[in-house]
mmCIF file of C-alpha atoms in Angstrom:
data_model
loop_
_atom_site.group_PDB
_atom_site.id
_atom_site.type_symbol
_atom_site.label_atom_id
_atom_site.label_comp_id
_atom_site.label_asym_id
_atom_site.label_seq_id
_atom_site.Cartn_x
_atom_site.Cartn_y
_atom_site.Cartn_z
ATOM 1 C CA UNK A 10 0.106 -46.234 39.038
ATOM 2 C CA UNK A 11 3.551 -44.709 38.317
ATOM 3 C CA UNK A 12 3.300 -46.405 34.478
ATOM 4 C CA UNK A 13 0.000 -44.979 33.758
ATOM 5 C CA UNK A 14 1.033 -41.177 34.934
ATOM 6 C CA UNK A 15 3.548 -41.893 32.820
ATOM 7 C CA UNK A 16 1.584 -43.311 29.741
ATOM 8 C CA UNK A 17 -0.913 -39.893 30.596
ATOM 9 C CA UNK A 18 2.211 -37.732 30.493
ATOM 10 C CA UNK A 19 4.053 -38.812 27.092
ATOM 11 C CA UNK A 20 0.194 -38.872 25.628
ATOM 12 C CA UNK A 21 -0.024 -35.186 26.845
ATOM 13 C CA UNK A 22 3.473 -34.295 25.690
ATOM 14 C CA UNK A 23 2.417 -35.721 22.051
ATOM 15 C CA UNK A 24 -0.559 -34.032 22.049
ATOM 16 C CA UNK A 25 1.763 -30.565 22.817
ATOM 17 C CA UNK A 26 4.377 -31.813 20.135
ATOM 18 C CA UNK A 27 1.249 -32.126 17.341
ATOM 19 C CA UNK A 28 -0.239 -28.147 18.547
ATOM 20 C CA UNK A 29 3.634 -26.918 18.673
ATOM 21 C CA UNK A 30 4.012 -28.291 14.991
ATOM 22 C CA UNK A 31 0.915 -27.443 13.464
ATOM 23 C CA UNK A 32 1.146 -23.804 15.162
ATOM 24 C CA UNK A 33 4.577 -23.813 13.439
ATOM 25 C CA UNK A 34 3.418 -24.839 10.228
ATOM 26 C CA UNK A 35 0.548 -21.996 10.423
ATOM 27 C CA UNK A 36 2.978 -19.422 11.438
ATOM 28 C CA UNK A 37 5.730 -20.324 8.640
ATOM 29 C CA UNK A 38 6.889 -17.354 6.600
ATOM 30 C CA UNK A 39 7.225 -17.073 3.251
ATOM 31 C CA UNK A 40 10.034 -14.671 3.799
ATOM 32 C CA UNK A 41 12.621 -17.121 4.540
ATOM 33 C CA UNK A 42 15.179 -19.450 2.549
ATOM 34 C CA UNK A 43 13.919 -22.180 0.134
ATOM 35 C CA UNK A 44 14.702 -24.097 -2.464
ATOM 36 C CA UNK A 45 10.467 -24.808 -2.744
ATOM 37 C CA UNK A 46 8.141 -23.760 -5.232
ATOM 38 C CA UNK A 47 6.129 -20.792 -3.898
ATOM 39 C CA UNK A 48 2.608 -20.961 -5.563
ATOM 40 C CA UNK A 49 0.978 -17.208 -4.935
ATOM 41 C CA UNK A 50 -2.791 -16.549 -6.140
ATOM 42 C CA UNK A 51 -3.739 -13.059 -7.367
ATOM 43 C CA UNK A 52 -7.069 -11.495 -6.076
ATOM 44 C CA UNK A 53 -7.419 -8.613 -8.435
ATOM 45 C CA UNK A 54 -10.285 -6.405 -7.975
ATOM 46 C CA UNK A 55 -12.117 -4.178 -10.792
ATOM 47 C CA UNK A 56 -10.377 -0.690 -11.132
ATOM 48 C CA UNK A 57 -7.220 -1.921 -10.248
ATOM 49 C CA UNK A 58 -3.928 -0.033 -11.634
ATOM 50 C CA UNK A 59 -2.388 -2.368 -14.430
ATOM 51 C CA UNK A 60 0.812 -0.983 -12.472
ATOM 52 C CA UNK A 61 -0.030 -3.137 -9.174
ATOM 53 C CA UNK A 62 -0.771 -6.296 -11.100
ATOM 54 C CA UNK A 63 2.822 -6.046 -12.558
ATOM 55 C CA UNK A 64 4.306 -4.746 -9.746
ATOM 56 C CA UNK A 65 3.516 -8.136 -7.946
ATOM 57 C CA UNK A 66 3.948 -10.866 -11.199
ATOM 58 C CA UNK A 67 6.704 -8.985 -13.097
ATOM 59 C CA UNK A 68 9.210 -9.169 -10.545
ATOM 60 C CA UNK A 69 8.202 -13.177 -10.078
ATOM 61 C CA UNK A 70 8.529 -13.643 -14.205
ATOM 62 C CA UNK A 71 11.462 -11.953 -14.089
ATOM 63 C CA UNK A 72 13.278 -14.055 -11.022
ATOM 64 C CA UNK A 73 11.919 -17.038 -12.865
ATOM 65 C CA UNK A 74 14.193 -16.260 -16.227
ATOM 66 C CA UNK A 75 17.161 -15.658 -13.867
ATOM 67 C CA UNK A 76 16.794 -18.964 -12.345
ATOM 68 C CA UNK A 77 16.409 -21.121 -15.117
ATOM 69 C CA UNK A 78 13.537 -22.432 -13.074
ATOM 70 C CA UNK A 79 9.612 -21.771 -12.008
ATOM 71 C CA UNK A 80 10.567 -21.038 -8.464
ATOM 72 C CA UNK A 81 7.944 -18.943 -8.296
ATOM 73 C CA UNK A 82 4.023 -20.087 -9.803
ATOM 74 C CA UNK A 83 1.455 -17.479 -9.803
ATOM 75 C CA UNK A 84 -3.077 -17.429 -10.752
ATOM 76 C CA UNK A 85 -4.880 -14.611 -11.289
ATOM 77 C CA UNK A 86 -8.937 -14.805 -10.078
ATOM 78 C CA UNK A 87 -11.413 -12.103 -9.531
ATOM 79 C CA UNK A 88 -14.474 -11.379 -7.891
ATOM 80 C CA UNK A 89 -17.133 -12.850 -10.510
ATOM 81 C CA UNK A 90 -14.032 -15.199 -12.079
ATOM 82 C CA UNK A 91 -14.549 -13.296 -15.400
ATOM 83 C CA UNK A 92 -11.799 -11.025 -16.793
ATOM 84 C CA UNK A 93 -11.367 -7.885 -14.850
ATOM 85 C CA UNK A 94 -11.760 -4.153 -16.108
ATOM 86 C CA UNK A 95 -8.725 -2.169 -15.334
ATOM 87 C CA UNK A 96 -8.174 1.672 -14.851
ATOM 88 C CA UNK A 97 -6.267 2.008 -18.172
ATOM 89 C CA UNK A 98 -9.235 -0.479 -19.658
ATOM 90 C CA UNK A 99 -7.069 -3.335 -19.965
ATOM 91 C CA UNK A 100 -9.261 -6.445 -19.585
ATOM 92 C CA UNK A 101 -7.294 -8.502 -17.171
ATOM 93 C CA UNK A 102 -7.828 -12.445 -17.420
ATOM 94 C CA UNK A 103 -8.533 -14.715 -14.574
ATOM 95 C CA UNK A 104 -8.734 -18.370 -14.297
ATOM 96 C CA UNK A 105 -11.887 -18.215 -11.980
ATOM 97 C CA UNK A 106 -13.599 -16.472 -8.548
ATOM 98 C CA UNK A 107 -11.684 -16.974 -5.343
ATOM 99 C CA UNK A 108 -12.311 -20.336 -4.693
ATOM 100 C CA UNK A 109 -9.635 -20.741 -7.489
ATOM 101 C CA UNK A 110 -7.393 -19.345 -5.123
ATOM 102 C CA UNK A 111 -7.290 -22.682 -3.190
ATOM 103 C CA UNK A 112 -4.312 -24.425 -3.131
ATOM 104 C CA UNK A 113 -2.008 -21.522 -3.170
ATOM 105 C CA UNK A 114 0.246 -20.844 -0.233
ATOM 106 C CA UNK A 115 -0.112 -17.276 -0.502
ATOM 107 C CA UNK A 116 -2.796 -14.829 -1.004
ATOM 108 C CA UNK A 117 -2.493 -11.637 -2.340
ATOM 109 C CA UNK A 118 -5.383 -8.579 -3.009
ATOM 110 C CA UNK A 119 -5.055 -5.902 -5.373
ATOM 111 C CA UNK A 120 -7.346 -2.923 -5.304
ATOM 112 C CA UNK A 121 -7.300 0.677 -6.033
ATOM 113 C CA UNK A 122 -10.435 3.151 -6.644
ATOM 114 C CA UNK A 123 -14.007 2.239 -5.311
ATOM 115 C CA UNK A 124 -12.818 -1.264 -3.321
ATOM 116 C CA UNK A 125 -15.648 -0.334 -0.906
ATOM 117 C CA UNK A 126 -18.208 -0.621 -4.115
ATOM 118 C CA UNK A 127 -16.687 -4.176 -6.058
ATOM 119 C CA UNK A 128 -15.339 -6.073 -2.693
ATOM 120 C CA UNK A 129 -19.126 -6.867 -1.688
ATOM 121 C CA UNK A 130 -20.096 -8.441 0.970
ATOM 122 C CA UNK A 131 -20.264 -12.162 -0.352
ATOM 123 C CA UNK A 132 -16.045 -11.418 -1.326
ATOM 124 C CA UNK A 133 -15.791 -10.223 2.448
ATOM 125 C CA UNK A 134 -17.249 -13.245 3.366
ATOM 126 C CA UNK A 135 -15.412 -15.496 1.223
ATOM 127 C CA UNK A 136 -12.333 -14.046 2.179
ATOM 128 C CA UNK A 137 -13.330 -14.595 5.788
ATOM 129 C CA UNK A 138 -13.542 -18.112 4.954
ATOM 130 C CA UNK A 139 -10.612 -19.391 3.084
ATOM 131 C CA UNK A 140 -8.239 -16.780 4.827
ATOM 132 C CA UNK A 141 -6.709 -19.780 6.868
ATOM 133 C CA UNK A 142 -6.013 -21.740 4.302
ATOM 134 C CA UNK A 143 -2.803 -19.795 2.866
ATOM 135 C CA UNK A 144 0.210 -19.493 4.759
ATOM 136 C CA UNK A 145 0.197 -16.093 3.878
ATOM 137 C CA UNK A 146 -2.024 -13.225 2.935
ATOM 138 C CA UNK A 147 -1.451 -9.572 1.498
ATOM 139 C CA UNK A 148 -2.689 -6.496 0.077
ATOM 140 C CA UNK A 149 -1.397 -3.928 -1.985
ATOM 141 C CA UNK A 150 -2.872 -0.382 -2.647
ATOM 142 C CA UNK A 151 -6.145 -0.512 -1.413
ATOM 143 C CA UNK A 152 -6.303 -3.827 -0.767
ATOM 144 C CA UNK A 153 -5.181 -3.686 3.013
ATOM 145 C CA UNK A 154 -9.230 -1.844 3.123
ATOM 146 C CA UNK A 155 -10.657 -4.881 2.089
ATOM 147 C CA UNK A 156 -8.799 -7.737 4.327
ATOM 148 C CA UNK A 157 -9.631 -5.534 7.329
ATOM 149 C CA UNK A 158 -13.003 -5.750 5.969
ATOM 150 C CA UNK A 159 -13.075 -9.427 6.526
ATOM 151 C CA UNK A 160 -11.251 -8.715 9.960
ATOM 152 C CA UNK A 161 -7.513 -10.062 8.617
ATOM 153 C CA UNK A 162 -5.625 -7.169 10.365
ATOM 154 C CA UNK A 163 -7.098 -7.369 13.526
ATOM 155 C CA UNK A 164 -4.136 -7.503 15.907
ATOM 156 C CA UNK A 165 -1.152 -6.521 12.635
ATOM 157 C CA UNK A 166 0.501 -3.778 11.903
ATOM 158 C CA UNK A 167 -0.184 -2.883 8.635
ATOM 159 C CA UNK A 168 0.006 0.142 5.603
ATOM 160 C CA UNK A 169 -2.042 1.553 2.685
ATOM 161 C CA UNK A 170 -1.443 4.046 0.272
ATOM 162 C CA UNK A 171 -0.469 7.535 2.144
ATOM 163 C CA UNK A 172 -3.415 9.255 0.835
ATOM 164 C CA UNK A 173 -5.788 6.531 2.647
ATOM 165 C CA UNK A 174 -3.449 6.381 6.084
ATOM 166 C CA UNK A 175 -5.562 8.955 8.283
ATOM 167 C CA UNK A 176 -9.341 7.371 7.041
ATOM 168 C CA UNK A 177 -8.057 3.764 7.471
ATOM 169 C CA UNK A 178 -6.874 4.454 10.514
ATOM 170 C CA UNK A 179 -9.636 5.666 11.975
ATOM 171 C CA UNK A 180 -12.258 3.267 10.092
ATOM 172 C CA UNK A 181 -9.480 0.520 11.721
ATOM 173 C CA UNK A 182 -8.672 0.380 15.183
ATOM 174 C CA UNK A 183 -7.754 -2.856 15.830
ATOM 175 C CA UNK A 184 -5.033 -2.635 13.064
ATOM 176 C CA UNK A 185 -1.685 -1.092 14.008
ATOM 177 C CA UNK A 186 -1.429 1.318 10.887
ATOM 178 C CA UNK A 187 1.790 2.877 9.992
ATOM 179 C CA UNK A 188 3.206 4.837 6.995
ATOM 180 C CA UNK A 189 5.491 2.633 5.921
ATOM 181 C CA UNK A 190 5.857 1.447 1.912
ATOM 182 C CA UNK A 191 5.644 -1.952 2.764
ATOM 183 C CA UNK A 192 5.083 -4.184 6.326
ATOM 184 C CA UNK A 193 5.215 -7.674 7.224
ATOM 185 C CA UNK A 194 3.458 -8.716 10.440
ATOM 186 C CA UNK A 195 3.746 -12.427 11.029
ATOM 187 C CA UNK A 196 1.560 -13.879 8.465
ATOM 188 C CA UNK A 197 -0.055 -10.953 6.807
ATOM 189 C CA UNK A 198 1.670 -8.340 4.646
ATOM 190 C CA UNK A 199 0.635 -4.737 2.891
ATOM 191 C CA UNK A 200 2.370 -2.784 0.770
ATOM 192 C CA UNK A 201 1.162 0.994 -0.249
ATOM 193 C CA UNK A 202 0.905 1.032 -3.602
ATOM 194 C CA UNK A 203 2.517 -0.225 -7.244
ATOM 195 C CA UNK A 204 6.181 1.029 -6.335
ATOM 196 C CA UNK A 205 6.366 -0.290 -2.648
ATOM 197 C CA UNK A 206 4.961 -3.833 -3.538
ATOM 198 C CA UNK A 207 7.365 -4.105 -6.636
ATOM 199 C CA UNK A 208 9.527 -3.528 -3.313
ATOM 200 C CA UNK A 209 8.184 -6.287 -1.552
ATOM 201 C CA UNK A 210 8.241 -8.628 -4.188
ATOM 202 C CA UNK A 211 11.944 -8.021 -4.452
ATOM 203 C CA UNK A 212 12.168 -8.693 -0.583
ATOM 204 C CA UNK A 213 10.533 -12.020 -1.211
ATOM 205 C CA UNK A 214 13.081 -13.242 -3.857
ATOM 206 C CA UNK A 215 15.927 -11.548 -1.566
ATOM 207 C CA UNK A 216 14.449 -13.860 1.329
ATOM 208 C CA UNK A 217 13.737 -16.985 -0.293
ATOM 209 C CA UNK A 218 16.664 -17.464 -3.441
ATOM 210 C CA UNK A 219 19.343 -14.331 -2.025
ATOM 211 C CA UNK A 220 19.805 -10.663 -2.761
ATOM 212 C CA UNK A 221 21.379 -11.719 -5.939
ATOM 213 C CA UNK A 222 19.149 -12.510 -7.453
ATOM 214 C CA UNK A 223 16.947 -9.797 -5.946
ATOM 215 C CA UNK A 224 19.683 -7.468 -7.656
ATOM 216 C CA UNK A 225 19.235 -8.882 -10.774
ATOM 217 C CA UNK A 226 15.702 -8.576 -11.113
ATOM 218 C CA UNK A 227 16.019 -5.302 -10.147
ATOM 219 C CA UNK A 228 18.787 -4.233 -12.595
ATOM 220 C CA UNK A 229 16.441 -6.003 -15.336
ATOM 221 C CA UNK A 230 13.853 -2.978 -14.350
ATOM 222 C CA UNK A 231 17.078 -0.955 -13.762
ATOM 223 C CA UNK A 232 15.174 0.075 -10.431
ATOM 224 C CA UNK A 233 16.369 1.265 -7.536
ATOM 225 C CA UNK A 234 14.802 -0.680 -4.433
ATOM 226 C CA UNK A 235 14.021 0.936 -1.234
ATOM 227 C CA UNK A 236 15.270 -2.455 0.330
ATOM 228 C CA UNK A 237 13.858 -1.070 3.669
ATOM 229 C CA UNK A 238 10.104 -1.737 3.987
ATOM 230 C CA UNK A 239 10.053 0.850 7.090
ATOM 231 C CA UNK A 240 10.531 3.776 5.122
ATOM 232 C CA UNK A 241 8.030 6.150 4.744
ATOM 233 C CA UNK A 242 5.956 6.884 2.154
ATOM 234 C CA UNK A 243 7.312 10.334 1.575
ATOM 235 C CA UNK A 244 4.545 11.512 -0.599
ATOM 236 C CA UNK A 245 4.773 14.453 -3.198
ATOM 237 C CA UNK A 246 8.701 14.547 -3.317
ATOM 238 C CA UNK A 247 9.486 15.441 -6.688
ATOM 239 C CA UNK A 248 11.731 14.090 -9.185
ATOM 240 C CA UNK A 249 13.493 17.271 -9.296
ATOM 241 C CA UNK A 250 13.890 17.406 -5.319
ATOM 242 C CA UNK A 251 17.605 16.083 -5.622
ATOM 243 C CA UNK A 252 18.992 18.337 -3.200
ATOM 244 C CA UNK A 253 18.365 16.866 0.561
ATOM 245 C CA UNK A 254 17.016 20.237 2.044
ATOM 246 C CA UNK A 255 14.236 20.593 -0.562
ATOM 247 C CA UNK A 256 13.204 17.339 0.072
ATOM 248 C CA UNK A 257 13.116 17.675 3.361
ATOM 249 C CA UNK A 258 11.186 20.537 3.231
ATOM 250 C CA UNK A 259 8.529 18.912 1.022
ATOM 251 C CA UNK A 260 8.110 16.356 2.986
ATOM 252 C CA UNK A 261 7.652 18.728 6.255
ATOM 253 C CA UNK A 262 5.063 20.118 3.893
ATOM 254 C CA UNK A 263 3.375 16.983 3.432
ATOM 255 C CA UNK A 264 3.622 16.043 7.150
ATOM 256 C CA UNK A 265 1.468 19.403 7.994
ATOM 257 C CA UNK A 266 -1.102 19.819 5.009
ATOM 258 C CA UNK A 267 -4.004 20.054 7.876
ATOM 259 C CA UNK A 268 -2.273 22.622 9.893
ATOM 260 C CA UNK A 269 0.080 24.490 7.503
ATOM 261 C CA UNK A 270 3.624 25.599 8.978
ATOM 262 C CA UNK A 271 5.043 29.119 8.492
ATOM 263 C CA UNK A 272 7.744 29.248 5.288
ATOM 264 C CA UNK A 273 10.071 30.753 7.768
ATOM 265 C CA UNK A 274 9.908 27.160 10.292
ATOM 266 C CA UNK A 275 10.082 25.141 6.875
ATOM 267 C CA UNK A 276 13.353 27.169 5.725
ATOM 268 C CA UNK A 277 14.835 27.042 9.687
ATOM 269 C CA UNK A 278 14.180 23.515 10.062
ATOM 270 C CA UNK A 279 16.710 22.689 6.566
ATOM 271 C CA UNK A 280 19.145 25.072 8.170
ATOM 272 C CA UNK A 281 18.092 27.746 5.729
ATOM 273 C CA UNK A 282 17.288 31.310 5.594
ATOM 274 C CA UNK A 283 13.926 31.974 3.566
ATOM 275 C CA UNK A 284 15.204 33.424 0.821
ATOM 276 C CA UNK A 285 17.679 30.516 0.235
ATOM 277 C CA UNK A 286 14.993 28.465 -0.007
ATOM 278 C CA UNK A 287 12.740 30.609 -1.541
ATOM 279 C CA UNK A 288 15.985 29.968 -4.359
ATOM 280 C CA UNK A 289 15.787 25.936 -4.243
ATOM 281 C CA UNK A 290 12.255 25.811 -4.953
ATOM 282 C CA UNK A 291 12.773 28.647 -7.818
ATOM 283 C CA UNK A 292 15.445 26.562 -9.672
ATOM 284 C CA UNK A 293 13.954 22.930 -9.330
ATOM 285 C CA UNK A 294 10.500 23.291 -9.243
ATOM 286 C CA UNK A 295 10.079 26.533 -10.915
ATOM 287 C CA UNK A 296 7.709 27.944 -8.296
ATOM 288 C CA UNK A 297 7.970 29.289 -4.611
ATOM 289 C CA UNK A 298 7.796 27.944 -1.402
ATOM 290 C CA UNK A 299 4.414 29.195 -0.939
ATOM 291 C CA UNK A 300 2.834 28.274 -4.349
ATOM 292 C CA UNK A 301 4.370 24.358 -3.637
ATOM 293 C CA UNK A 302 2.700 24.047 -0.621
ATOM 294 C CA UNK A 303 -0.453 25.543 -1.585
ATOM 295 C CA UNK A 304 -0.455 23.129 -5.005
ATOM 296 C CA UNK A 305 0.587 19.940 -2.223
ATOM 297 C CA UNK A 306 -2.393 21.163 -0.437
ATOM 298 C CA UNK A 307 -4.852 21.147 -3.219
ATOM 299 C CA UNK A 308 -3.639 18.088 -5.097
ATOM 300 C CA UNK A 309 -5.136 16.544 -1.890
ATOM 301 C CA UNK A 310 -8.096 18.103 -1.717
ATOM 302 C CA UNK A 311 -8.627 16.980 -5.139
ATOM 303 C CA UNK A 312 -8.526 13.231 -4.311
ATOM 304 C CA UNK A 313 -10.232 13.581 -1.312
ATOM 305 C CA UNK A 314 -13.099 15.119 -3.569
ATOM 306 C CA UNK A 315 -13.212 12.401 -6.085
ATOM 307 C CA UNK A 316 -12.064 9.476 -3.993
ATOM 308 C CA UNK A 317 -14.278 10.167 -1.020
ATOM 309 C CA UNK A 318 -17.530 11.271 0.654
ATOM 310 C CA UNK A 319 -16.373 13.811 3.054
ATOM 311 C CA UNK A 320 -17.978 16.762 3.216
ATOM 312 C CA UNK A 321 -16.627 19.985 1.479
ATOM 313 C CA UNK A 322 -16.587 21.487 4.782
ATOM 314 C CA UNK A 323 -14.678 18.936 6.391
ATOM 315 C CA UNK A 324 -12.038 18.747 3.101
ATOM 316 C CA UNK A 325 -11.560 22.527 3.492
ATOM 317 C CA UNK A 326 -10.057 22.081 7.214
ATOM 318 C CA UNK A 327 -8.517 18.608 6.706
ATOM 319 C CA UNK A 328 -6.545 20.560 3.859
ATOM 320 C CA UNK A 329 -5.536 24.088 5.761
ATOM 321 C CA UNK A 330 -8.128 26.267 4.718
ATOM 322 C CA UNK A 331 -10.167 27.963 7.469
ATOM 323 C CA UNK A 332 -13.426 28.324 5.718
ATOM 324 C CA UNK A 333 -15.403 26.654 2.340
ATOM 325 C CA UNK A 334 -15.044 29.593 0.530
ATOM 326 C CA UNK A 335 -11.537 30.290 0.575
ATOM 327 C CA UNK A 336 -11.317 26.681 -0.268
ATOM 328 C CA UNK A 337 -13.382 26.666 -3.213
ATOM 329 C CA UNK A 338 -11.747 30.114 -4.592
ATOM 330 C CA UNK A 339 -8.446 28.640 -4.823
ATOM 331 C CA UNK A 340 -9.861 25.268 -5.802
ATOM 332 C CA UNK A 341 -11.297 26.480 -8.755
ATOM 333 C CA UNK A 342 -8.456 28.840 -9.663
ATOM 334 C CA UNK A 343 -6.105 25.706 -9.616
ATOM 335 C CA UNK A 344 -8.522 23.143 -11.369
ATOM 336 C CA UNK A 345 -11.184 25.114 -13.743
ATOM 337 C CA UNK A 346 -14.278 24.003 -11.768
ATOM 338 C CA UNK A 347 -15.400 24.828 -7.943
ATOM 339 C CA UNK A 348 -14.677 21.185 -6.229
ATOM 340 C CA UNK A 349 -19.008 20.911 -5.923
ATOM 341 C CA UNK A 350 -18.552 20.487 -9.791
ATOM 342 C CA UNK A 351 -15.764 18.256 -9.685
ATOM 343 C CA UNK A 352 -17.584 15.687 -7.350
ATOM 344 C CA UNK A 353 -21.053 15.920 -9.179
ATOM 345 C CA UNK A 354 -19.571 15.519 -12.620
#
């Protein structure tokens, strides 16, 4: 009796040793140290930014000179497998639909305008599918709408370009969504748009061959990195915001478009009096306070009248104006056309 409960019990503690390795297998990053190929295939969707794409393969070309090596292998497929159209009307090519992606160890999706229009419901589906077949998957841009789509986020945290955060969000529950550029959660990984994911690609060769090489392909671009995934987003800060306390105040500007602050908590927040500031803006951005925030305030409502199907209505408050026409007055005086014209033309 004793031999067969013991017989039963190594049988049972093989049978945990093959579910402990295969669940370590499945949950094996692609962040870490290796001396392995890393084969990655490219879902790029129709009205992608020709920036994205590069964003993700340049920085793998690029490590690949460096190292004297293909350390990194990369494919390129699309929806229908044909060449894709891209914003700047670059036909991109592609070796084939996703099913081409099979084989890869990573997955990841570019998207940018109308995702919810050319990721239909047979790519959701197909996504759905051969998910758990990579030991990775990501998205960059838009492309974090799309793998929640197919339900890949459930239970991640996860990020999408800034202007997107608040819709995704809410469209989103089950996905932890945060502003940063770029976030890995255990096997899945976003990045918010063509600057953070050139970002994350540099994290990648940092994890897997060093931060030298990392540094190098980023002195090749001579680009900065913002190493840190976790940072935010920080939309709308200039070129020209050099000086810490405009910045900061343009991005307090950007943190409160809905709900605009008074100049005077903007200026006493940077430790300066109004007119200082007033000063600041004046010499970098050749404009006011006021005017800035105003133009930050529209330059949303713009997008969110060409990218989306909110109501007008619901535009005016989401961007701190307390009633349509007041909205479309200053809308028109800063684009040419009331925003009614903008969204039909």
């Amino acid at each position: 009796m004793g031999v067969l409960l013991g017989h039963e019990a190594n049988r049972v503690a093989r049978g945990g040793l093959a579910i402990y390795e295969r669940l370590m297998a499945i949950s094996e990053t692609i962040f870490a140290t290796s001396d392995q190929p890393l084969d990655i295939a490219v879902l790029v969707l129709p009205r992608a930014s020709i920036l994205e794409v590069a964003s993700v393969l340049d920085p793998l070309r690029n490590a690949n000179r460096h190292l004297g090596q293909d350390r990194f292998r990369w494919r390129v497929v699309s929806p229908s497998g044909e060449d894709v159209a891209l914003t700047c009307g670059i036909a991109l090519p592609a070796i084939g639909p996703l099913a081409a992606a099979d084989g890869a160890d990573a997955l990841i999706v570019v998207a940018g305008y109308n995702q919810s229009e050319v990721a239909t419901r047979p790519l959701i589906a197909g996504l759905r599918r051969i998910a758990g077949r990579f030991r990775a998957v990501g998205a960059v841009d838009a492309g974090p709408w799309v793998l929640a789509r197919a339900g890949l986020l459930d239970g991640h945290r996860a990020t999408v370009h800034w202007e997107d955060l608040e819709d995704f969000a809410s469209a989103h529950t089950s996905v932890d969504v945060v502003p940063d550029r770029f976030v890995i959660s255990r096997n899945r990984f976003t990045a918010g748009g063509a600057a953070p994911a050139a970002d994350l690609m540099l994290h990648l060769i940092g994890a897997r061959c060093g931060a030298g090489l990392a540094g190098q392909v980023a002195a090749s671009f001579q680009y900065e990195p913002q190493a840190d995934g976790s940072r935010p987003q920080r939309p709308g800060l200039l070129p020209a915001a050099r000086d810490a306390r405009l910045a900061g105040a343009l991005a307090l500007m950007n943190a409160h478009l809905e709900d605009p602050l008074p100049l005077e908590s903007i200026a006493r927040a940077q430790g300066l009096g109004l007119r200082r500031m007033e000063q600041l803006f004046r010499d970098a951005l050749g404009q006011g306070p006021g005017a800035a925030y105003l133009d930050l305030r529209l330059q949303m409502a713009r997008r969110m009248v060409t990218d989306t199907r909110h109501d007008l209505r619901d535009i005016a408050l989401r961007c701190g104006f307390v009633d349509p026409t007041s909205f479309s007055r200053a809308f028109r005086r800063r684009f040419g056309l009331p925003p009614s014209r903008i969204r039909s033309s």
